[in-house]
PDB file of C-alpha atoms in Angstrom:
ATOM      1  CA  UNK S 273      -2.185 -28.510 -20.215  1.00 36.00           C
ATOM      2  CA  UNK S 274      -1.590 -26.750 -17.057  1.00 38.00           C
ATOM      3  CA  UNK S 275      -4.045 -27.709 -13.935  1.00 38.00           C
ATOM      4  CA  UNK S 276      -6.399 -24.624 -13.534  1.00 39.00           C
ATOM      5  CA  UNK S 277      -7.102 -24.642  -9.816  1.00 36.00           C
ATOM      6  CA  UNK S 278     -11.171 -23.728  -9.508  1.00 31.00           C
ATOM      7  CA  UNK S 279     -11.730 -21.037  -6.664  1.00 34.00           C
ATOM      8  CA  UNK S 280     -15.063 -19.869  -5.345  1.00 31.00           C
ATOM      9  CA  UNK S 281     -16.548 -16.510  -6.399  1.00 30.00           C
ATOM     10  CA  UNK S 282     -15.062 -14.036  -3.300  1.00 29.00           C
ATOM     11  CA  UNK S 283     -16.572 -10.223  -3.346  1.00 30.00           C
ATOM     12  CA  UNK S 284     -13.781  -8.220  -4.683  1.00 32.00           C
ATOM     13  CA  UNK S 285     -12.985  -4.374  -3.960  1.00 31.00           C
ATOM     14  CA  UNK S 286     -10.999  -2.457  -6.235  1.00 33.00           C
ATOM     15  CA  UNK S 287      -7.641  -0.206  -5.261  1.00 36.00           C
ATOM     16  CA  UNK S 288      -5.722   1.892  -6.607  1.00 35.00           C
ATOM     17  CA  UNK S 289      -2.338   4.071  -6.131  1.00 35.00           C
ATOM     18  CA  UNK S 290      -2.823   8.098  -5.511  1.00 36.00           C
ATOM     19  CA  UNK S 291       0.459   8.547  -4.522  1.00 40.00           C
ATOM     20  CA  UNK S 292       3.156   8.544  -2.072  1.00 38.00           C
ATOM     21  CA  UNK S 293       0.486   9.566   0.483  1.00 46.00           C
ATOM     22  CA  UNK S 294      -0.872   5.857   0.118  1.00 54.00           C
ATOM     23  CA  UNK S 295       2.151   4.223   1.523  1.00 65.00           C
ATOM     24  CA  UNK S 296       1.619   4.956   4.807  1.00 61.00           C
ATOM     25  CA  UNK S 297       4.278   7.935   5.526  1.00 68.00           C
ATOM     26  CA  UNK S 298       3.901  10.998   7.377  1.00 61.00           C
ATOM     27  CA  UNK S 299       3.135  14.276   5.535  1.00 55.00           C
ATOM     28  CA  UNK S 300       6.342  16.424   4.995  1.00 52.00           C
ATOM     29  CA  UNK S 301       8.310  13.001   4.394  1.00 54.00           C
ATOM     30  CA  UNK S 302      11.240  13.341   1.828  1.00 56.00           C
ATOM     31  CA  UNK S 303       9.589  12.913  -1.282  1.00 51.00           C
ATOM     32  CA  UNK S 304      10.837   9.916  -3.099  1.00 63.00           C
ATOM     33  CA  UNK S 305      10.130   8.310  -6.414  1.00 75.00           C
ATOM     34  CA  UNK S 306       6.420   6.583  -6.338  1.00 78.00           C
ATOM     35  CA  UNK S 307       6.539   3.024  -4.323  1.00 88.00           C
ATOM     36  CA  UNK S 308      10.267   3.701  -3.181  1.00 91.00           C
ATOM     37  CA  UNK S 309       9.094   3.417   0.642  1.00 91.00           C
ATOM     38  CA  UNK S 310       6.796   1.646   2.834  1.00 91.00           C
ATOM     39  CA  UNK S 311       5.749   3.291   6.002  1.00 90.00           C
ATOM     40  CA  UNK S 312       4.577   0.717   8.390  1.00 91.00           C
ATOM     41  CA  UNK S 313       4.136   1.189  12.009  1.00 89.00           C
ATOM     42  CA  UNK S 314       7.782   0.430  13.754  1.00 87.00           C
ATOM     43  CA  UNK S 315       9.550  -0.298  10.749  1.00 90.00           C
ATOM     44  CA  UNK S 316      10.328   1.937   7.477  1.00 91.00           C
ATOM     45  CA  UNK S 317      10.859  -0.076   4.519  1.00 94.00           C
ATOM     46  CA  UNK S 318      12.793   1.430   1.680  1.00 94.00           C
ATOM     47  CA  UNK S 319      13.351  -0.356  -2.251  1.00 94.00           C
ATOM     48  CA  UNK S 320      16.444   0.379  -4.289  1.00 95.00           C
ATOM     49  CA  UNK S 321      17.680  -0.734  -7.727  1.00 96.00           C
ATOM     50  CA  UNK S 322      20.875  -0.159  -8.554  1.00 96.00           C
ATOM     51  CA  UNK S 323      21.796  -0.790 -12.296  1.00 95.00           C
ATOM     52  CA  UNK S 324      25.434  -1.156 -11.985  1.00 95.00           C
ATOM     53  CA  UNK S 325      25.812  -3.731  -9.568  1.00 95.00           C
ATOM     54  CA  UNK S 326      22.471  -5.229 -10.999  1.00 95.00           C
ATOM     55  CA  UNK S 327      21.104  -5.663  -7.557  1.00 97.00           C
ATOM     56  CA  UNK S 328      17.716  -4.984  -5.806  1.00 97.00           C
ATOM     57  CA  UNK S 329      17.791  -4.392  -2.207  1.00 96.00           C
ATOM     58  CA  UNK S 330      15.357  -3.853   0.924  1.00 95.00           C
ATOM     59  CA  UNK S 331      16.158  -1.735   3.428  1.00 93.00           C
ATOM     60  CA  UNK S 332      14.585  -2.218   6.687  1.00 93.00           C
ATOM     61  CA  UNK S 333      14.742   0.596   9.489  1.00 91.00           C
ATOM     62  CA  UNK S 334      18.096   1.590   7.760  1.00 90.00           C
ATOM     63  CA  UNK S 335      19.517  -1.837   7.764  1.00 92.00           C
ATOM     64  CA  UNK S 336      20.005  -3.216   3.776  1.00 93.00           C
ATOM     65  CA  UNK S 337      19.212  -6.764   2.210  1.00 94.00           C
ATOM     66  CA  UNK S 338      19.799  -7.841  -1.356  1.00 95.00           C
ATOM     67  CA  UNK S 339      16.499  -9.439  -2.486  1.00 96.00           C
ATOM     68  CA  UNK S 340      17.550  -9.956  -5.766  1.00 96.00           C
ATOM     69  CA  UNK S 341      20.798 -10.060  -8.434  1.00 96.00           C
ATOM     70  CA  UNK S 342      20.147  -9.536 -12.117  1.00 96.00           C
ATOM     71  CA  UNK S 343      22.213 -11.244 -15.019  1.00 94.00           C
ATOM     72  CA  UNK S 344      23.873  -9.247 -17.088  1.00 93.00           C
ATOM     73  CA  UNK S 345      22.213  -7.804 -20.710  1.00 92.00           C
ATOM     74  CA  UNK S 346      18.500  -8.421 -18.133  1.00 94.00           C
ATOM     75  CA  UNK S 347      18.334  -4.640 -16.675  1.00 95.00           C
ATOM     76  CA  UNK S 348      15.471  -2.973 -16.484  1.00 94.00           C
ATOM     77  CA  UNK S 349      17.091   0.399 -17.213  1.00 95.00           C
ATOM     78  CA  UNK S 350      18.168  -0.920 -20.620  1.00 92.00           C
ATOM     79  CA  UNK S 351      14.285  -0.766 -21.582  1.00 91.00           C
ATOM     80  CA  UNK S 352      13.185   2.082 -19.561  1.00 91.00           C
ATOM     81  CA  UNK S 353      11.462  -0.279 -16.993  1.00 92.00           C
ATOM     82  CA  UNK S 354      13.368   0.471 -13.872  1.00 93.00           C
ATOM     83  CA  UNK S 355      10.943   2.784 -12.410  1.00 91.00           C
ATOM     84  CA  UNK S 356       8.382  -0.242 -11.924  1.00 92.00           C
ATOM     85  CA  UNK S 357      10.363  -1.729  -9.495  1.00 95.00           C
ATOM     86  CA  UNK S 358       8.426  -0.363  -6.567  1.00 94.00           C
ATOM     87  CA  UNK S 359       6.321  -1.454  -3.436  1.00 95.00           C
ATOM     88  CA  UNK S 360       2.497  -2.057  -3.785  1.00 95.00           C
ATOM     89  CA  UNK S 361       0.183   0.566  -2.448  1.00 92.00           C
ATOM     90  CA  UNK S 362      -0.510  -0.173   1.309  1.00 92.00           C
ATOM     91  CA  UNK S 363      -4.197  -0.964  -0.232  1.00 93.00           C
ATOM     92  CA  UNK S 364      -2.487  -3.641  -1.677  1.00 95.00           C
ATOM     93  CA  UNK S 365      -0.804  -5.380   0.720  1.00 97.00           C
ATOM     94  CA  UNK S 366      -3.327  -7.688   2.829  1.00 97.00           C
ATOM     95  CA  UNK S 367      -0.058  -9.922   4.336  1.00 97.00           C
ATOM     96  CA  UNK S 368       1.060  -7.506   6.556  1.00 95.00           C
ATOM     97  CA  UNK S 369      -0.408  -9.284   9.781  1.00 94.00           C
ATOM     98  CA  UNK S 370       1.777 -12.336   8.477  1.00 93.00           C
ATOM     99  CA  UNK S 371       4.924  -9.721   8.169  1.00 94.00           C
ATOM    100  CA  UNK S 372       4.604 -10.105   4.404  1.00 96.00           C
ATOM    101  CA  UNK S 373       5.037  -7.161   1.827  1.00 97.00           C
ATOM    102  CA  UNK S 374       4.730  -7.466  -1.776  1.00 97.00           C
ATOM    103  CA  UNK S 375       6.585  -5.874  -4.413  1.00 97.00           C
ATOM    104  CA  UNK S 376       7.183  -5.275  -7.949  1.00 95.00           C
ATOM    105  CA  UNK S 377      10.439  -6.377  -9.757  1.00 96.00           C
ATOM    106  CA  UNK S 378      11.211  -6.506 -13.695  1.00 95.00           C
ATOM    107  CA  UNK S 379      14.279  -7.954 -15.655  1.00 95.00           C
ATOM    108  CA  UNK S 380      14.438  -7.518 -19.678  1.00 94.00           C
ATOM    109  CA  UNK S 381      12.883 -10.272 -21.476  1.00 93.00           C
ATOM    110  CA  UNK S 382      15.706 -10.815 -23.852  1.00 88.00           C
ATOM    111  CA  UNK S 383      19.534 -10.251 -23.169  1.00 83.00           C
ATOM    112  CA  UNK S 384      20.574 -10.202 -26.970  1.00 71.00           C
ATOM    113  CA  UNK S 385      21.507  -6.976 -28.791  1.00 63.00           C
ATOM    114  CA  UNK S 386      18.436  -6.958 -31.152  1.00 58.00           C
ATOM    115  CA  UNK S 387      15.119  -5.027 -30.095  1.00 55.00           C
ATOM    116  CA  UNK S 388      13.135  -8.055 -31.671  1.00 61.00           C
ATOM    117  CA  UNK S 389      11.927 -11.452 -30.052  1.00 69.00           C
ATOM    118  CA  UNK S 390      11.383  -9.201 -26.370  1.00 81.00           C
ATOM    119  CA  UNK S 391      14.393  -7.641 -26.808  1.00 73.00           C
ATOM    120  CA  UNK S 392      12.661  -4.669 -25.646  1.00 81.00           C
ATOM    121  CA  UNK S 393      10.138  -6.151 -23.447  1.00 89.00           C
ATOM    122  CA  UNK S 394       9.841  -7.207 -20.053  1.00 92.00           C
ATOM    123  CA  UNK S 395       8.999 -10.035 -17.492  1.00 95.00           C
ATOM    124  CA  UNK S 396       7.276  -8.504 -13.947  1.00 95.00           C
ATOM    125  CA  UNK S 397       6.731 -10.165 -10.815  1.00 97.00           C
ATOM    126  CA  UNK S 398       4.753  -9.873  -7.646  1.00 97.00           C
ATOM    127  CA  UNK S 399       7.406 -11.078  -4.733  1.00 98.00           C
ATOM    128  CA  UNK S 400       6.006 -11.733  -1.294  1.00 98.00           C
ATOM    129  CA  UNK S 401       8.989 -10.625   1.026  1.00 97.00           C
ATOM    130  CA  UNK S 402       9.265 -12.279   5.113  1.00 96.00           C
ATOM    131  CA  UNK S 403      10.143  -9.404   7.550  1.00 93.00           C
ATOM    132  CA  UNK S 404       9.324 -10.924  10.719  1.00 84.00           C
ATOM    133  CA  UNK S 405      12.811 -11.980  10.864  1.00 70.00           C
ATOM    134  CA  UNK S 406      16.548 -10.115  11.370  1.00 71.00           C
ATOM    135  CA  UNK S 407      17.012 -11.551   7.458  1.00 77.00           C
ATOM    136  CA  UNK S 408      14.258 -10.841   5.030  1.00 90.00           C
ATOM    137  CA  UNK S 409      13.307 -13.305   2.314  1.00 93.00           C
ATOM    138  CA  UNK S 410      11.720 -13.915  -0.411  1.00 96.00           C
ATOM    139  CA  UNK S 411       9.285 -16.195  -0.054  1.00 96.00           C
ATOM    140  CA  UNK S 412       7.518 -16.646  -3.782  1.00 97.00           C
ATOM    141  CA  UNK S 413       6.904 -14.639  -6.972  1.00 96.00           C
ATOM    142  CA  UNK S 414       4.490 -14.785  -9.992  1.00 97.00           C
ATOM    143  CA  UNK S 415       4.701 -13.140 -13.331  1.00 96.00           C
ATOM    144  CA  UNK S 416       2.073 -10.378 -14.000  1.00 95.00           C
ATOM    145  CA  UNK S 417       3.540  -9.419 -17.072  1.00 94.00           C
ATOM    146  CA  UNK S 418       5.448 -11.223 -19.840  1.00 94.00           C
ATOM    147  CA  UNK S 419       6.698 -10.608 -23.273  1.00 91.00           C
ATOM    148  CA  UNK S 420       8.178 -13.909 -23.705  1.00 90.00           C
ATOM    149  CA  UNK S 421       5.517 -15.530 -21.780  1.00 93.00           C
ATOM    150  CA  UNK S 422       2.223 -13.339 -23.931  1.00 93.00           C
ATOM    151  CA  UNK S 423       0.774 -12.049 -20.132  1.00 94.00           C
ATOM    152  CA  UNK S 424      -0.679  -9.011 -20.161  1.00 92.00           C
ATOM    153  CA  UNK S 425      -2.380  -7.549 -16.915  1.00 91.00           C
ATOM    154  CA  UNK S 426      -5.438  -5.243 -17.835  1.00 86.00           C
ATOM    155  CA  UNK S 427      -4.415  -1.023 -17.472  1.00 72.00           C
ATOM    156  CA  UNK S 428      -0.853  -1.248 -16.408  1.00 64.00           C
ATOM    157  CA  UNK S 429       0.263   1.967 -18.785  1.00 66.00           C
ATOM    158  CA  UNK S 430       2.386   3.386 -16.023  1.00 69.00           C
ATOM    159  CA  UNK S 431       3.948   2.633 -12.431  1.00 65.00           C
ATOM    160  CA  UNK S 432       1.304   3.701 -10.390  1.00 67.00           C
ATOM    161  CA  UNK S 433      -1.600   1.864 -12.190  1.00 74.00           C
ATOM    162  CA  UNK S 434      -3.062  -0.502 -10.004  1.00 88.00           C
ATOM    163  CA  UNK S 435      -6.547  -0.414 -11.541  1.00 88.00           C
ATOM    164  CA  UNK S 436      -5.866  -4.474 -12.315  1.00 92.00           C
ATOM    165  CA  UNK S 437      -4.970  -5.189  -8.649  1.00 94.00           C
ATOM    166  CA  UNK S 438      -7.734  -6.019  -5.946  1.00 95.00           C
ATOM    167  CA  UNK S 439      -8.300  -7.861  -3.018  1.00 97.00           C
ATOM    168  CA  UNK S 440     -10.453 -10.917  -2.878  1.00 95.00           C
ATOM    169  CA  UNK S 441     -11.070 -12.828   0.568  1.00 94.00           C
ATOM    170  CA  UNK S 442      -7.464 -11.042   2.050  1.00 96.00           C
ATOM    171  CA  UNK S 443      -5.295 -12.079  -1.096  1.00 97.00           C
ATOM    172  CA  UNK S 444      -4.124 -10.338  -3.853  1.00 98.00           C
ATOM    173  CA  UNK S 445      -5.754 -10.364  -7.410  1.00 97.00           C
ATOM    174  CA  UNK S 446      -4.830  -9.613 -10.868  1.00 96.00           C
ATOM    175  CA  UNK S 447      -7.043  -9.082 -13.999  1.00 95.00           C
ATOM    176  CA  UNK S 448      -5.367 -10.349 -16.877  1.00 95.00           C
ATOM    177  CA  UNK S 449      -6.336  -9.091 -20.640  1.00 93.00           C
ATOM    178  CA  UNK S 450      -4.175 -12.394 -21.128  1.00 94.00           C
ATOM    179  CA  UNK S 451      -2.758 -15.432 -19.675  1.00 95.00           C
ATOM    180  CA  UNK S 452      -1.473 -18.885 -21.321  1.00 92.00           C
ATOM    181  CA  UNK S 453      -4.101 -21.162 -22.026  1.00 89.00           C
ATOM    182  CA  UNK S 454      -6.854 -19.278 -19.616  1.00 93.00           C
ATOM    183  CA  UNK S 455      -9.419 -18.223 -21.863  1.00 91.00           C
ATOM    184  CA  UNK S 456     -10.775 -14.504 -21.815  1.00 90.00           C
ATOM    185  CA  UNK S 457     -10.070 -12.107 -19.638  1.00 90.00           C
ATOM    186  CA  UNK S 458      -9.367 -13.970 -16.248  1.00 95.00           C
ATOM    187  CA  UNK S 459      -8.357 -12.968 -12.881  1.00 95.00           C
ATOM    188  CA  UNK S 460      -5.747 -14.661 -11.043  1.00 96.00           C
ATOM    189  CA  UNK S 461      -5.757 -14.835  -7.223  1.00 97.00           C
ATOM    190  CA  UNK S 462      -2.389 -15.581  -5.136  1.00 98.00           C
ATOM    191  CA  UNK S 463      -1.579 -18.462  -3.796  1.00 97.00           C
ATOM    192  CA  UNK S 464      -1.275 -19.420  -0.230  1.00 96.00           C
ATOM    193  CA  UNK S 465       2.541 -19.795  -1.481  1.00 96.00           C
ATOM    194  CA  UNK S 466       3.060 -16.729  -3.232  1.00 97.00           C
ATOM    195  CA  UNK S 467       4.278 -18.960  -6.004  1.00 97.00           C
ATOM    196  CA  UNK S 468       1.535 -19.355  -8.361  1.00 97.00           C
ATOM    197  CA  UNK S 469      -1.582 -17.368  -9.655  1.00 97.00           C
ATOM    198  CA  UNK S 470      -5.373 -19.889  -9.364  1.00 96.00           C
ATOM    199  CA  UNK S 471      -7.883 -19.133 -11.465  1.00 94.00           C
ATOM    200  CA  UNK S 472     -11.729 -19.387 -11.044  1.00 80.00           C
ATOM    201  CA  UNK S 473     -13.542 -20.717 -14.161  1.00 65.00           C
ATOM    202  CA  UNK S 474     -16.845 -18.062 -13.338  1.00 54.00           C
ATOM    203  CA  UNK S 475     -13.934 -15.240 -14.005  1.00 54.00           C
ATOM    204  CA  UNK S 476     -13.222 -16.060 -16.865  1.00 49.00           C
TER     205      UNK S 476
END
């Protein structure tokens, strides 16, 4: 049985997206889909997917890094999901004084040809992405959701619900309706890592 690391309680605060006005940009900026930019001061991020080459990249200031390649038959267009690829709201970023920015990525759970066993579902991440220097990176990612894996983060209906992200003690949290072998509904702070959710036992 996986090692549930036990956290102290921290004094949460709740955040949610309202829009591309929450990212930061300047009013009258070319309206994009939700979460494609991230306005920060000196540097304009910008997140694109593009299905046939299978590739996520980062843009920073104009200049373009691949963050991510996707196997074949593991798109998220071919389940509708593509649109949650996306930056957090600027609420939900407490790494930028470390450079770090978090985003949303998804890959089909499944690449068969049948719509059964997760052929329709999907696996999403939280990545923590370096851009202190001239080449971003990756530096960790968690699942948040899961078909194959049975997670299920509370209210995320849509790409712009946030209602299960918060901030506890400057790192991000998720409230889970489920997680593997945590019982009830817990909430799952990020590690120091970025690789791992931890788990207090009074959230549960």
């Amino acid at each position: 049985m996986r090692m549930i690391t036990v956290l102290a309680c921290f004094a949460a605060f709740s955040a949610q997206a309202t829009g591309l006005k929450d990212f930061g940009c300047a009013a009258g900026a070319k309206q994009q889909q939700p979460g494609a930019s991230l306005c920060l001061p000196g540097r304009t991020l910008t997140l694109d997917y593009q299905p046939k080459a299978r590739t996520v990249s980062i843009a920073v200031n104009g200049r373009s890094h691949t963050v991510e390649r996707i196997d074949m038959n593991y798109g998220p267009e071919l389940i509708g999901m593509e649109r949650y690829i996306r930056f957090l709201p600027l609420a939900l970023q407490p790494y930028l004084s470390r450079n770090v920015v978090l985003f949303n990525s998804v890959v089909r759970s499944s690449g068969g040809e049948g719509m059964g066993q997760c052929g329709s579902g999907g696996e999403m991440f939280v990545n923590a992405l370096s851009i202190s220097d001239a080449k971003v990176k990756v530096l960790g990612k968690v699942q948040v959701e899961s078909c194959s894996r049975s997670i299920f983060p509370d209210h995320m209906e849509n790409e712009t619900a946030f209602s299960a992200y918060s901030i506890r003690d400057g790192r991000l949290a998720v409230k889970f309706s489920n997680y593997p072998e945590v019982e009830g509904s817990p909430t799952g702070i990020l590690s120091d890592d970025f690789r791992q959710f931890e788990f207090s036992q009074t959230d549960q």
